[in-house]
Coordinates of C-alpha atoms in Angstrom, one line a residue:
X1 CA 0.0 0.0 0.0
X2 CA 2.7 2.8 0.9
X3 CA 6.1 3.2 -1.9
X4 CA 9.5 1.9 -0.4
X5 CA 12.2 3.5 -2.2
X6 CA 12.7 2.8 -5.9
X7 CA 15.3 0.3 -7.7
X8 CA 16.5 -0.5 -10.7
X9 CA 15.8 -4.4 -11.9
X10 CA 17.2 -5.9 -14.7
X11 CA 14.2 -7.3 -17.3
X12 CA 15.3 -9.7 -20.3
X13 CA 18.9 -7.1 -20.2
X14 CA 16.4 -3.7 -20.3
X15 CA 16.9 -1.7 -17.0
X16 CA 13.6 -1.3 -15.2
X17 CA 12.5 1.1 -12.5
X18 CA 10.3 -0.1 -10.0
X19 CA 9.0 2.5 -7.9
X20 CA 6.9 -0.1 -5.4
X21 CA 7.4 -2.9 -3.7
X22 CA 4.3 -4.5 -1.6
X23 CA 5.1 -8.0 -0.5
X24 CA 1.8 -9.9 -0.2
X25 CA 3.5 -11.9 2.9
X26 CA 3.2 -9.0 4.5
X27 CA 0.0 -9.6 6.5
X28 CA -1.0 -6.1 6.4
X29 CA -0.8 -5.9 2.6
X30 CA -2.1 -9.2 2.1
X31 CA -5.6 -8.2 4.2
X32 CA -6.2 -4.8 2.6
X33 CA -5.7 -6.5 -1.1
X34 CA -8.3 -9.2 0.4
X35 CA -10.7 -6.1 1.3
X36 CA -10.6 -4.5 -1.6
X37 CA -11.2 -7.7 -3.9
X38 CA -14.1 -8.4 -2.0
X39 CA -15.7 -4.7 -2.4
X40 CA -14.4 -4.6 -6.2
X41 CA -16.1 -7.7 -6.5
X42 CA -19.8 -7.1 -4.5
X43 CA -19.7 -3.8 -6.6
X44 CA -19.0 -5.9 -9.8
X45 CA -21.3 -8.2 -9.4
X46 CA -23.9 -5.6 -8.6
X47 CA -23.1 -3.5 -11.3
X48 CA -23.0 -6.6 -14.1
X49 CA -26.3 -8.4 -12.5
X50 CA -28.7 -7.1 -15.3
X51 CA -25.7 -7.9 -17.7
X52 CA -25.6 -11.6 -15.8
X53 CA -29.1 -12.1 -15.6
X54 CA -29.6 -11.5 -19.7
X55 CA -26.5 -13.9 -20.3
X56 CA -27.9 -17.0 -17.8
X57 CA -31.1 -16.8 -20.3
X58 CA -29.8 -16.6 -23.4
X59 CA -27.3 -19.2 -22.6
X60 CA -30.0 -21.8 -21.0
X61 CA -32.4 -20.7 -24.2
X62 CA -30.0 -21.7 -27.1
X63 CA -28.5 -24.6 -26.1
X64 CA -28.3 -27.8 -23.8
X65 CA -25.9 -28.2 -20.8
X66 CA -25.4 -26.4 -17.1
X67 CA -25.4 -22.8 -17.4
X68 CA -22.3 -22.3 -15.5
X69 CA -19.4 -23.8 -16.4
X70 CA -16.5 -25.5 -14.3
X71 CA -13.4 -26.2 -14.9
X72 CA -10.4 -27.4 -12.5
X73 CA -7.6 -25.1 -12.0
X74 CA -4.4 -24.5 -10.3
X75 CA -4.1 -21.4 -7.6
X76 CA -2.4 -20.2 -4.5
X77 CA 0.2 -22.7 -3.2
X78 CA -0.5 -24.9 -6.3
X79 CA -3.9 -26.0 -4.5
X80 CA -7.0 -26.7 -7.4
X81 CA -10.4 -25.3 -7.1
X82 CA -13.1 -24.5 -9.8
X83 CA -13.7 -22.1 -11.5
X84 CA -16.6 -21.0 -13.0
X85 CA -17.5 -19.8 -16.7
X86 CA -21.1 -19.0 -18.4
X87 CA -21.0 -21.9 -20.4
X88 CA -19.8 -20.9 -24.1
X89 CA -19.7 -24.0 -26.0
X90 CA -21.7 -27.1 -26.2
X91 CA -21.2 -30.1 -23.8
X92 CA -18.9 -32.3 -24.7
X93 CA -16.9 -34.8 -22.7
X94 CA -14.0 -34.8 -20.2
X95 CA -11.6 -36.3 -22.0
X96 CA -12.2 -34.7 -25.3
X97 CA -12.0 -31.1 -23.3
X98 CA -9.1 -32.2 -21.0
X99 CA -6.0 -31.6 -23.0
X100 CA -7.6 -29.0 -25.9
X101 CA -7.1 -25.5 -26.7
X102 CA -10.0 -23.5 -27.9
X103 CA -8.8 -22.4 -31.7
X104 CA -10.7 -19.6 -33.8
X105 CA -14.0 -20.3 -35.3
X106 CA -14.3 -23.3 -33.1
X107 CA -17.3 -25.0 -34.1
X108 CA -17.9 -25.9 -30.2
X109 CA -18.4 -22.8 -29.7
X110 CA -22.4 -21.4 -29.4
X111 CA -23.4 -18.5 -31.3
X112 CA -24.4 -17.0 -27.5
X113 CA -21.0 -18.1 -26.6
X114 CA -19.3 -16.0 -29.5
X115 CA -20.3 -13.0 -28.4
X116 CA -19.7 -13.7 -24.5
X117 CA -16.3 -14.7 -25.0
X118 CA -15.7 -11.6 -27.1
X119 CA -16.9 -9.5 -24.9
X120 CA -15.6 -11.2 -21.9
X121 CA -19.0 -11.6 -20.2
X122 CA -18.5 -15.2 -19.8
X123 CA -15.7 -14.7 -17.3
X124 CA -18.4 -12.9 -15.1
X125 CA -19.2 -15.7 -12.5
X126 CA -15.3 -15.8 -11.3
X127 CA -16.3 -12.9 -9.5
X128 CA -17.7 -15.3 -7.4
X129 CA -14.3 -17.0 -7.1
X130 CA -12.9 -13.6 -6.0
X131 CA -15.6 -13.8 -2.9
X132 CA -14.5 -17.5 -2.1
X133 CA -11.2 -16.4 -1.7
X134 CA -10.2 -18.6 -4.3
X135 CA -8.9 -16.1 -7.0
X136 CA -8.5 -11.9 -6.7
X137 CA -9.5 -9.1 -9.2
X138 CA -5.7 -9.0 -10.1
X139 CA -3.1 -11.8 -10.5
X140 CA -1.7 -14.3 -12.5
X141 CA -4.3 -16.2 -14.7
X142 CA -4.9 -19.7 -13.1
X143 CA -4.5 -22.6 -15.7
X144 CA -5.5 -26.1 -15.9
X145 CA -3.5 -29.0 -14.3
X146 CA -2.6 -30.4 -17.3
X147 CA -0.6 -27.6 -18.5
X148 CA 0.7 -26.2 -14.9
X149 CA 2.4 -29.9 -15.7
X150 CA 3.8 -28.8 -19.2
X151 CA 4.5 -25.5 -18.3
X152 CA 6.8 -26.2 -15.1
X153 CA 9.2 -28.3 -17.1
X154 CA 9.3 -25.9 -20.3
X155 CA 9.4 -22.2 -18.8
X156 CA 11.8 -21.2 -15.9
X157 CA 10.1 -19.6 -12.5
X158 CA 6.5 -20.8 -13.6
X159 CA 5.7 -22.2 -10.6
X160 CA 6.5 -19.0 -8.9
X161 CA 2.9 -17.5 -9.9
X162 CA 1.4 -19.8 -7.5
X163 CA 2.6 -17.9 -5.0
X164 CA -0.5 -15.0 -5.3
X165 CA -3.9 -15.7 -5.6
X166 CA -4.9 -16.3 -9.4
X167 CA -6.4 -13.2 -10.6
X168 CA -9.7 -12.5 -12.9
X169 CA -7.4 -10.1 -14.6
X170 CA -3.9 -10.9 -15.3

């Protein structure tokens, strides 16, 4: 919350000034950046309920399948939880969904879903994962087990973003 004194890091051989430094192991820091996800989220979700409300109908009315979507992902101290989606593609099973990508024009994808994914509407409900405690407005994007997996052994520090909360933005 308050500015230590700057320093210089080095990125990728590019000096960088960093101007704040606010470990979240501080407990201090850590409870205020709970607080304020927790009020940026009630005043989110109050704000996008008639935007929710229209997407949980539309979805339901076009096509088959729960209305909310979960999927398994990794978060703070490599723990899993769910996280929830409007659903933006049409049911299909486990094992086909486990180890795929979604690629443009993907024919799974609804015509409801198109334009929720566009717009980002369908990441909506993880404001509810932000009131669990299981994710915060800001942080690294939480991904699936399967590639946490991959993505240890093929990119240095990776597993260094489980340190944080996964974050609805990134």
């Amino acid at each position: 919350i308050i500015p230590t004194k700057p320093y210089t890091e080095d990125l990728l051989g590019l000096p960088v000034v960093n101007i704040r430094h606010v470990p979240l192991t501080n407990t201090f820091n850590m409870v205020c950046k709970r607080i304020v996800d927790i009020a940026g989220a009630i005043a989110a979700i109050t704000l996008f309920s008639p935007v929710m409300l229209i997407t949980a109908i539309l979805v339901k009315a076009t096509s088959k399948g729960p209305l909310i979507y979960k999927q398994e992902r990794v978060g703070l101290h490599n723990q899993t939880f769910q996280m929830y989606k409007f659903r933006s593609m049409e049911v299909q099973s486990e094992r086909k969904e486990k180890r795929a990508w979604t690629v443009r024009n993907d024919p799974r994808v609804t015509g409801v879903g198109k334009i929720i994914r566009r717009t980002s509407i369908d990441e909506l409900p993880q404001l509810f994962n932000i009131l669990k405690g299981d994710m915060s407005l800001v942080g690294p994007r939480p991904e699936r087990p399967f590639f946490v997996e991959k993505f240890r052994e093929e990119i240095p520090r990776y597993m260094v973003k489980h340190q944080v909360r996964p974050g609805l933005t990134g």
